Amino acid sequence: MSRPNIVVVMADQLAPHFTGVYGHGVAKTPHLDALAARGMRFDAAYCNSPLCAPSRFAFMSGQLISRIAAYDNASEFRASVPTFAHYLTALGYRTCLSGKMHFVGPDQKHGFQDRVTTDIYPSDFAWTPDWEAPDERIDKWYHNMQTVKESGEAVATFQIDYDDEVEFAARRWLIDRGRDRAAGEAAPFALVASFIHPHDPYVAKPEWWTLYSDDDIDLPNPAPDPQDPFSQRIMDGIEASYVPLTEEETIRARRAYLANVSYFDSKIGAVVKALEDIGELDNTIVIVTADHGDMLGERGLWYKMNFFEHSARVPLVMAGPGVTQGTAPNACSLVDLLPTFLDIARGDADILGEPIDGRSLMPLARGEADPIDEAIGEYCAEMTAAPVFMIRRGPLKYIHCDLDPPQLYDLGEDPDERVNVAADPTYADQSAGFAAEVADRWDSEALRTNIIATQKSRRALHAAMEAGAGEHWDYDPPSDASQQYVRNHMDWTKAAAHYRFPPLKDDTT
């Protein structure tokens, strides 16, 4: 029996709450809905760090960010860390990345044989926060409310340009795999097509904007009074504390976000259509997920950088051979995808070069019982000066930061996380147990010391690079025009036959 292909379609900053398949009453996501209708929807999937680069490095490595020092958006993803792309390539898969992965450092492939687009964000140390000056804003790249105020529609943005390129490159790579199949190449493939939408700025193309009207858009739940200290720091950092939004501005941003969710959904459809075109859909496990969510005004917060549901939850839908139709309630996270991919590829633990923090989700995907109901999160980036930890186990979510009072939410009773029960006598045993587990699992002060040390090092290196030391790391996809399409050293008829798919049948046999 052949091993199935693996195709991951990844969004950026997509909270599952704003998709049709997860119950939003207005969101139009027909392609994601169609995958879920023939596959498994995971209802408690989390990122391991609610920020782009750390989350993606955990996804790629199957390891928590504290283990690989992937603290923030300017942390280097070391070339020595094995990724699922390394393992799948070693297992005989043809591997490709099209789109964003926010790799920081000189290694811009991390095991992928093919990388067919550049990235969209810097690959150097420019975005390093400073925990010794945690209240200082870095206006060049920190989020602020101006992004919300400028929401609306446009024919083109840098994000639209990028995602259209990612779609084209992913589809062309898949068509090339069809050509390989026609030529007798039977190796399975693994593709990650990673898009930037619906990440802010909240600006949508007119054809997606007009799918919705202002009357469709609900307002977010207001901020609690008083706000918890960490959330207050985030509000201060993104300027939400002192830059008010009108109701019209909030509605416009949420409408554009939904429009861009539908735009991203169209990219899912394009990738699935390419799999159909090459005859590989029935032999491909398609996985749709995201790196983190977006608060989108809930609790007075925007963007991510916290462990509330809209920020830390991600969609996770799997469909394909061996995957049962249904829903999986168990808590899980992005570090679980590396062992899931190895399970699909029929690899085992002997291939692992480093310990991993996840487990395979294939038992849940097959509709089997899973005794594990847990997700672990760590946040070590801007808007804080000490690590923030999350444990989601069963219906309970515990959040700890040395600077703040603990938070405990019973999501079974309080899905909107309005009541912190950490000091509630009814939850005294659970709260004490989580506090002891945090103390046992993490050395928060030692982690903080290491984070500050890496920040100092990276800021010094960035200053040197700005002065001309070394070369930039931004990825430039290789291209040799002399070998493309039809050139003088080629037989025109052979080139035409190579590119035509499906190939003409040989009627001489």
Coordinates of C-alpha atoms in Angstrom, one line a residue:
M1 CA 0.0 0.0 0.0
S2 CA 1.4 3.4 -1.0
R3 CA 2.0 6.0 1.6
P4 CA -0.3 9.0 1.3
N5 CA 0.9 12.4 0.3
I6 CA 0.7 15.2 2.9
V7 CA -0.5 18.7 2.1
V8 CA -0.8 21.4 4.7
V9 CA -2.6 24.6 4.0
M10 CA -1.7 27.1 6.7
A11 CA -3.3 30.5 7.5
D12 CA -1.8 33.3 9.5
Q13 CA -3.8 34.6 12.5
L14 CA -7.0 32.7 11.8
A15 CA -9.1 32.1 14.8
P16 CA -11.4 29.1 14.3
H17 CA -14.3 31.1 15.8
F18 CA -14.5 33.0 12.5
T19 CA -15.1 30.1 10.2
G20 CA -18.3 28.4 9.1
V21 CA -17.1 24.9 10.0
Y22 CA -16.5 26.0 13.7
G23 CA -20.0 27.6 13.9
H24 CA -19.7 31.2 12.9
G25 CA -23.2 32.2 11.6
V26 CA -22.0 34.4 8.8
A27 CA -18.5 33.3 7.7
K28 CA -18.4 31.8 4.2
T29 CA -15.8 29.1 4.1
P30 CA -17.2 26.5 1.7
H31 CA -13.8 24.7 1.0
L32 CA -12.9 24.3 4.6
D33 CA -16.5 23.1 5.3
A34 CA -16.2 20.6 2.5
L35 CA -12.9 19.1 4.0
A36 CA -14.5 18.8 7.4
A37 CA -17.6 17.2 5.9
R38 CA -15.4 14.3 4.8
G39 CA -12.8 14.4 7.6
M40 CA -12.0 15.2 11.2
R41 CA -12.5 18.6 12.9
F42 CA -10.4 19.1 16.0
D43 CA -12.2 21.3 18.4
A44 CA -9.5 22.2 21.0
A45 CA -6.4 22.7 18.9
Y46 CA -3.9 25.3 20.1
C47 CA -0.8 27.0 19.0
N48 CA 2.2 26.6 21.4
S49 CA 3.0 30.2 21.3
P50 CA 0.6 33.0 20.2
L51 CA 3.1 34.7 17.9
C52 CA 4.1 34.0 14.3
A53 CA 7.7 32.8 14.3
P54 CA 7.7 30.9 17.6
S55 CA 4.5 29.1 16.8
R56 CA 5.8 28.1 13.4
F57 CA 9.1 26.9 14.8
A58 CA 7.2 24.7 17.3
F59 CA 5.1 23.4 14.4
M60 CA 8.2 22.6 12.3
S61 CA 10.2 21.0 15.1
G62 CA 7.5 19.3 17.3
Q63 CA 9.2 21.0 20.2
L64 CA 8.1 23.7 22.7
I65 CA 9.7 27.1 22.2
S66 CA 11.7 27.0 25.5
R67 CA 13.4 23.8 24.3
I68 CA 14.7 25.4 21.1
A69 CA 15.1 29.0 22.2
A70 CA 12.4 30.2 19.7
Y71 CA 11.2 33.1 21.9
D72 CA 10.0 35.8 19.6
N73 CA 9.8 37.0 16.0
A74 CA 13.5 37.6 15.8
S75 CA 14.7 34.4 17.4
E76 CA 16.9 32.3 15.2
F77 CA 15.6 28.9 14.2
R78 CA 18.8 27.0 14.4
A79 CA 19.8 24.8 11.5
S80 CA 20.7 22.0 13.9
V81 CA 17.0 21.5 15.0
P82 CA 15.5 18.6 13.1
T83 CA 12.1 19.4 11.4
F84 CA 9.4 17.3 9.9
A85 CA 10.7 18.4 6.5
H86 CA 14.0 16.7 7.4
Y87 CA 12.3 13.6 8.5
L88 CA 9.9 13.3 5.6
T89 CA 12.7 13.9 3.1
A90 CA 14.7 11.1 4.8
L91 CA 11.7 8.9 4.5
G92 CA 11.6 9.3 0.8
Y93 CA 9.0 12.2 0.5
R94 CA 9.5 15.0 -2.0
T95 CA 9.1 18.1 0.2
C96 CA 8.2 21.7 -0.6
L97 CA 7.4 25.0 1.1
S98 CA 5.4 27.6 -0.7
G99 CA 4.8 30.7 1.3
K100 CA 5.5 32.1 4.8
M101 CA 7.3 30.3 7.6
H102 CA 9.1 33.3 9.1
F103 CA 12.4 31.5 9.3
V104 CA 15.0 33.7 11.1
G105 CA 18.7 32.9 10.3
P106 CA 20.8 31.8 7.4
D107 CA 19.0 28.5 7.0
Q108 CA 15.9 29.3 5.0
K109 CA 14.9 25.8 4.0
H110 CA 15.1 23.7 7.2
G111 CA 14.8 20.4 5.4
F112 CA 12.5 21.3 2.5
Q113 CA 13.9 20.2 -0.8
D114 CA 12.1 22.9 -2.6
R115 CA 11.1 26.4 -1.5
V116 CA 9.3 28.1 -4.3
T117 CA 8.6 31.6 -2.9
T118 CA 10.4 34.0 -0.8
D119 CA 9.1 34.9 2.7
I120 CA 7.1 38.0 3.5
Y121 CA 8.8 39.1 6.7
P122 CA 12.4 39.8 7.6
S123 CA 14.8 36.9 8.3
D124 CA 17.2 38.8 10.5
F125 CA 17.2 40.0 14.1
A126 CA 15.5 43.4 13.5
W127 CA 12.4 42.5 15.5
T128 CA 14.1 41.6 18.8
P129 CA 12.2 42.8 21.8
D130 CA 13.9 44.2 24.9
W131 CA 12.7 42.8 28.2
E132 CA 14.9 45.2 30.1
A133 CA 12.8 48.0 28.7
P134 CA 9.4 46.2 28.3
D135 CA 7.3 49.4 28.2
E136 CA 9.1 50.9 25.3
R137 CA 7.3 50.7 22.0
I138 CA 9.2 49.9 18.8
D139 CA 6.9 51.8 16.4
K140 CA 8.6 50.4 13.3
W141 CA 7.0 47.0 13.8
Y142 CA 4.8 46.9 16.9
H143 CA 1.1 46.5 16.2
N144 CA -1.0 49.6 16.9
M145 CA -4.6 50.7 16.5
Q146 CA -3.8 52.5 13.2
T147 CA -3.9 49.1 11.6
V148 CA -7.5 48.7 12.7
K149 CA -8.5 52.3 11.8
E150 CA -7.2 51.8 8.2
S151 CA -9.3 48.6 7.6
G152 CA -11.4 48.3 4.5
E153 CA -11.1 47.3 0.9
A154 CA -8.4 47.6 -1.8
V155 CA -7.6 46.1 -5.1
A156 CA -4.1 45.2 -4.0
T157 CA -1.9 45.0 -0.9
F158 CA 1.5 43.5 -0.3
Q159 CA -0.4 40.6 1.4
I160 CA -2.7 40.0 -1.5
D161 CA 0.3 40.1 -3.9
Y162 CA 2.1 37.5 -1.7
D163 CA -0.8 35.1 -1.3
D164 CA -1.6 35.1 -5.0
E165 CA 2.0 34.2 -5.6
V166 CA 2.0 31.5 -3.0
E167 CA -1.1 29.9 -4.6
F168 CA 0.4 30.0 -8.1
A169 CA 3.7 28.5 -6.9
A170 CA 2.0 25.8 -4.9
R171 CA -0.3 24.8 -7.8
R172 CA 2.6 24.7 -10.2
W173 CA 4.6 22.5 -7.9
L174 CA 1.7 20.1 -7.6
I175 CA 1.2 20.0 -11.4
D176 CA 4.9 19.2 -11.6
R177 CA 4.3 16.2 -9.3
G178 CA 1.6 15.1 -11.7
R179 CA 4.1 15.3 -14.6
D180 CA 6.5 13.2 -12.4
R181 CA 3.8 10.6 -12.0
A182 CA 3.1 10.5 -15.7
A183 CA 6.9 9.9 -16.2
G184 CA 6.9 7.0 -13.7
E185 CA 8.0 8.7 -10.5
A186 CA 5.9 7.3 -7.7
A187 CA 7.5 9.0 -4.6
P188 CA 5.0 10.5 -2.2
F189 CA 5.1 14.3 -1.6
A190 CA 4.6 16.7 1.2
L191 CA 3.7 20.3 0.5
V192 CA 3.1 23.2 3.0
A193 CA 1.3 26.1 1.3
S194 CA 1.4 28.9 3.9
F195 CA -0.6 32.1 3.4
I196 CA -0.5 35.4 5.3
H197 CA -4.2 36.1 5.4
P198 CA -6.3 36.9 7.3
H199 CA -3.4 38.5 9.3
D200 CA -3.8 42.3 9.7
P201 CA -3.8 44.8 8.1
Y202 CA -7.5 44.1 7.7
V203 CA -7.8 45.0 4.0
A204 CA -9.8 42.9 1.6
K205 CA -10.2 42.8 -2.2
P206 CA -13.6 44.1 -3.3
E207 CA -14.9 40.7 -4.4
W208 CA -14.4 39.4 -0.9
W209 CA -15.4 42.5 0.9
T210 CA -18.8 42.5 -0.9
L211 CA -19.5 39.0 0.3
Y212 CA -20.5 40.6 3.6
S213 CA -22.3 43.7 4.8
D214 CA -21.9 45.8 7.9
D215 CA -25.3 44.4 9.1
D216 CA -23.7 40.9 9.1
I217 CA -21.0 41.9 11.6
D218 CA -21.4 41.5 15.3
L219 CA -19.5 43.5 17.9
P220 CA -16.9 41.9 20.2
N221 CA -17.5 41.2 23.8
P222 CA -16.3 44.1 25.9
A223 CA -13.2 44.1 28.1
P224 CA -13.6 42.9 31.7
D225 CA -13.5 45.5 34.4
P226 CA -11.0 45.4 35.8
Q227 CA -8.8 44.0 33.0
D228 CA -6.2 41.4 34.1
P229 CA -2.6 42.8 34.3
F230 CA -1.2 41.0 31.3
S231 CA -4.1 41.9 29.1
Q232 CA -3.7 45.5 30.3
R233 CA 0.0 45.5 29.3
I234 CA -1.0 44.2 25.8
M235 CA -3.7 46.9 25.5
D236 CA -1.0 49.5 26.4
G237 CA 1.5 48.0 24.0
I238 CA -0.9 48.0 21.0
E239 CA -2.2 51.5 22.0
A240 CA -5.8 50.1 22.6
S241 CA -5.7 51.7 26.1
Y242 CA -5.6 55.2 24.8
V243 CA -6.5 55.2 21.1
P244 CA -10.3 54.6 21.0
L245 CA -12.1 52.9 18.2
T246 CA -15.5 53.9 17.0
E247 CA -18.2 51.2 16.5
E248 CA -17.9 51.8 12.7
E249 CA -14.1 51.2 12.8
T250 CA -14.5 48.0 14.7
I251 CA -17.2 46.7 12.4
R252 CA -15.1 47.6 9.3
A253 CA -12.1 45.7 10.7
R254 CA -14.1 42.6 11.6
R255 CA -15.9 42.7 8.2
A256 CA -12.5 42.9 6.4
Y257 CA -11.2 40.0 8.5
L258 CA -14.1 37.8 7.5
A259 CA -13.6 38.8 3.9
N260 CA -10.0 37.7 4.1
V261 CA -11.0 34.5 5.8
S262 CA -13.1 33.8 2.7
Y263 CA -10.2 34.8 0.5
F264 CA -7.9 32.3 2.4
D265 CA -10.7 29.7 2.0
S266 CA -10.5 30.2 -1.8
K267 CA -6.8 29.2 -1.5
I268 CA -7.8 25.9 0.1
G269 CA -10.0 25.3 -2.8
A270 CA -7.2 26.1 -5.3
V271 CA -4.8 23.6 -3.7
V272 CA -7.5 20.9 -3.5
K273 CA -8.4 21.5 -7.1
A274 CA -4.7 21.0 -8.1
L275 CA -4.7 17.7 -6.2
E276 CA -7.8 16.7 -8.2
D277 CA -6.2 17.8 -11.4
I278 CA -3.2 15.5 -11.0
G279 CA -5.4 12.6 -9.7
E280 CA -3.8 12.6 -6.2
L281 CA -6.6 13.9 -4.0
D282 CA -7.7 10.4 -2.9
N283 CA -4.2 9.6 -1.9
T284 CA -3.5 12.8 0.0
I285 CA -4.1 13.8 3.6
V286 CA -5.0 17.5 3.5
I287 CA -4.6 19.4 6.7
V288 CA -5.8 23.0 7.3
T289 CA -4.5 24.9 10.3
A290 CA -3.0 28.3 11.4
D291 CA -0.1 29.6 13.5
H292 CA -2.4 31.3 16.0
G293 CA -5.7 33.3 16.1
D294 CA -6.8 36.9 16.4
M295 CA -8.7 38.5 19.3
L296 CA -10.3 40.9 16.8
G297 CA -11.5 43.2 19.6
E298 CA -12.7 40.5 22.0
R299 CA -12.0 41.5 25.7
G300 CA -10.7 44.9 24.3
L301 CA -7.7 43.0 22.7
W302 CA -6.6 42.8 19.1
Y303 CA -4.1 40.6 17.3
K304 CA -2.6 37.8 19.4
M305 CA 0.1 37.6 22.1
N306 CA -2.1 36.0 24.8
F307 CA -3.6 32.7 25.7
F308 CA -7.3 33.5 25.5
E309 CA -9.3 31.3 23.1
H310 CA -9.5 33.7 20.2
S311 CA -5.7 34.2 20.2
A312 CA -4.4 30.7 21.2
R313 CA -6.9 28.4 19.4
V314 CA -6.3 27.4 15.8
P315 CA -8.4 25.6 13.3
L316 CA -7.4 22.0 12.6
V317 CA -9.2 20.0 10.0
M318 CA -7.8 16.8 8.4
A319 CA -9.3 14.8 5.5
G320 CA -8.0 12.0 3.4
P321 CA -7.3 8.3 3.4
G322 CA -7.7 6.7 6.8
V323 CA -9.3 9.8 8.3
T324 CA -12.8 9.3 9.7
Q325 CA -15.5 11.9 9.4
G326 CA -16.3 13.5 12.8
T327 CA -15.1 15.8 15.5
A328 CA -12.3 15.4 18.1
P329 CA -12.8 17.1 21.5
N330 CA -9.3 16.4 22.9
A331 CA -7.0 19.3 23.5
C332 CA -4.0 19.1 21.2
S333 CA -1.5 21.5 19.6
L334 CA 0.8 22.3 16.7
V335 CA 3.7 20.2 18.2
D336 CA 1.5 17.2 17.6
L337 CA 1.7 17.5 13.8
L338 CA 5.3 16.4 13.5
P339 CA 4.6 13.0 15.0
T340 CA 1.3 12.9 13.1
F341 CA 3.3 13.3 9.8
L342 CA 5.7 10.6 10.8
D343 CA 2.8 8.3 11.6
I344 CA 1.3 9.0 8.1
A345 CA 4.7 8.4 6.5
R346 CA 5.1 5.1 8.5
G347 CA 8.2 6.4 10.3
D348 CA 9.0 5.6 13.9
A349 CA 10.7 7.1 16.9
D350 CA 14.1 5.7 15.8
I351 CA 14.3 8.5 13.2
L352 CA 14.1 11.3 15.7
G353 CA 17.3 13.3 16.2
E354 CA 15.9 15.2 19.3
P355 CA 13.1 14.6 21.8
I356 CA 9.7 16.0 20.7
D357 CA 6.8 17.3 22.8
G358 CA 3.9 16.1 20.8
R359 CA 2.0 12.9 20.0
S360 CA 0.4 11.6 16.8
L361 CA -3.1 12.7 16.2
M362 CA -3.9 9.9 13.8
P363 CA -5.7 7.8 16.4
L364 CA -8.1 10.8 16.9
A365 CA -8.3 11.2 13.1
R366 CA -9.4 7.6 12.8
G367 CA -12.1 8.1 15.4
E368 CA -10.2 6.2 18.1
A369 CA -10.0 7.1 21.8
D370 CA -6.9 9.1 22.9
P371 CA -6.1 9.3 26.7
I372 CA -4.2 12.6 26.2
D373 CA -6.3 15.7 26.5
E374 CA -3.7 18.4 26.8
A375 CA -2.0 21.4 25.2
I376 CA 1.0 23.4 26.5
G377 CA 1.7 27.0 25.6
E378 CA 4.6 29.4 26.2
Y379 CA 4.9 33.1 25.4
C380 CA 8.2 34.8 25.7
A381 CA 8.0 37.9 23.4
E382 CA 6.9 41.5 23.5
M383 CA 4.4 43.1 26.0
T384 CA 5.8 41.1 28.9
A385 CA 9.0 41.0 30.9
A386 CA 8.6 37.4 32.1
P387 CA 7.5 34.1 30.5
V388 CA 3.8 33.3 30.3
F389 CA 2.8 29.7 30.5
M390 CA -0.5 27.9 29.7
I391 CA -1.7 24.5 30.5
R392 CA -5.0 23.4 28.8
R393 CA -6.1 20.0 30.2
G394 CA -9.7 18.8 29.8
P395 CA -12.0 21.7 30.2
L396 CA -9.6 23.7 32.4
K397 CA -7.1 26.3 31.2
Y398 CA -4.4 27.7 33.6
I399 CA -2.3 30.7 32.8
H400 CA 0.8 31.7 34.8
C401 CA 3.2 34.6 34.7
D402 CA 5.5 35.5 37.6
L403 CA 4.5 39.1 37.3
D404 CA 0.7 38.5 37.6
P405 CA -1.9 36.7 39.6
P406 CA -2.7 33.2 38.2
Q407 CA -5.7 32.7 35.9
L408 CA -7.9 29.6 35.7
Y409 CA -10.9 29.2 33.4
D410 CA -13.3 26.4 33.2
L411 CA -14.1 26.4 29.5
G412 CA -16.9 23.8 30.0
E413 CA -18.8 26.3 32.2
D414 CA -17.4 29.5 30.9
P415 CA -16.4 29.3 27.2
D416 CA -16.0 33.1 27.0
E417 CA -13.4 33.1 29.8
R418 CA -15.2 35.8 31.8
V419 CA -14.7 34.3 35.3
N420 CA -11.2 33.7 36.7
V421 CA -11.7 30.9 39.2
A422 CA -8.1 30.6 40.3
A423 CA -9.0 31.9 43.8
D424 CA -12.4 30.2 43.9
P425 CA -12.5 27.7 46.8
T426 CA -14.4 25.3 44.5
Y427 CA -11.4 25.0 42.3
A428 CA -8.7 25.2 45.1
D429 CA -7.3 21.7 44.4
Q430 CA -7.1 22.2 40.7
S431 CA -5.5 25.6 41.0
A432 CA -2.9 24.4 43.5
G433 CA -2.2 21.4 41.3
F434 CA -1.6 23.6 38.2
A435 CA 0.6 26.0 40.2
A436 CA 2.8 23.1 41.4
E437 CA 3.0 21.7 37.9
V438 CA 4.1 25.0 36.5
A439 CA 6.8 25.3 39.1
D440 CA 8.0 21.7 38.4
R441 CA 7.8 22.0 34.6
W442 CA 9.5 25.4 34.1
D443 CA 12.3 27.4 35.8
S444 CA 10.8 30.8 35.0
E445 CA 13.6 32.9 36.3
A446 CA 16.3 30.9 34.5
L447 CA 14.3 31.0 31.3
R448 CA 13.9 34.8 31.7
T449 CA 17.7 35.2 32.2
N450 CA 18.4 33.2 29.0
I451 CA 15.8 35.2 27.0
I452 CA 17.4 38.5 28.0
A453 CA 20.9 37.2 27.1
T454 CA 19.7 36.2 23.6
Q455 CA 18.0 39.5 23.2
K456 CA 21.3 41.4 24.0
S457 CA 23.2 39.1 21.6
R458 CA 20.8 39.5 18.8
R459 CA 20.5 43.3 19.1
A460 CA 24.3 43.5 18.9
L461 CA 24.4 41.3 15.9
H462 CA 21.7 43.2 14.2
A463 CA 23.6 46.5 14.7
A464 CA 26.6 44.9 13.1
M465 CA 24.6 43.6 10.2
E466 CA 23.0 47.0 9.7
A467 CA 26.6 48.4 9.5
G468 CA 27.4 45.9 6.7
A469 CA 28.6 42.8 8.5
G470 CA 27.6 39.7 6.5
E471 CA 24.9 39.2 3.9
H472 CA 21.1 39.3 4.2
W473 CA 19.3 36.1 4.8
D474 CA 16.1 36.9 2.9
Y475 CA 15.3 33.9 0.7
D476 CA 15.7 34.3 -3.0
P477 CA 14.1 31.3 -4.8
P478 CA 16.4 30.0 -7.5
S479 CA 15.4 30.4 -11.1
D480 CA 17.3 29.5 -14.3
A481 CA 15.5 31.0 -17.2
S482 CA 17.8 29.1 -19.6
Q483 CA 16.1 25.9 -18.6
Q484 CA 12.5 27.1 -18.6
Y485 CA 9.8 26.6 -21.3
V486 CA 11.4 26.3 -24.7
R487 CA 15.1 27.2 -25.4
N488 CA 17.4 26.6 -28.4
H489 CA 19.1 23.6 -26.9
M490 CA 15.8 21.8 -26.4
D491 CA 13.7 19.8 -28.8
W492 CA 10.5 21.8 -29.1
T493 CA 8.3 18.7 -29.4
K494 CA 9.9 17.1 -26.4
A495 CA 9.5 20.2 -24.3
A496 CA 5.8 20.5 -25.3
A497 CA 5.2 16.9 -24.4
H498 CA 6.9 17.4 -21.0
Y499 CA 4.8 20.3 -20.1
R500 CA 1.5 19.0 -21.3
F501 CA -0.6 17.5 -18.5
P502 CA -2.3 15.1 -18.7
P503 CA 0.1 13.8 -21.4
L504 CA -1.2 12.7 -24.7
K505 CA -1.9 9.0 -24.9
D506 CA 0.4 7.0 -27.1
D507 CA -2.0 5.5 -29.7
T508 CA 0.8 3.5 -31.4
T509 CA 0.7 0.8 -28.6

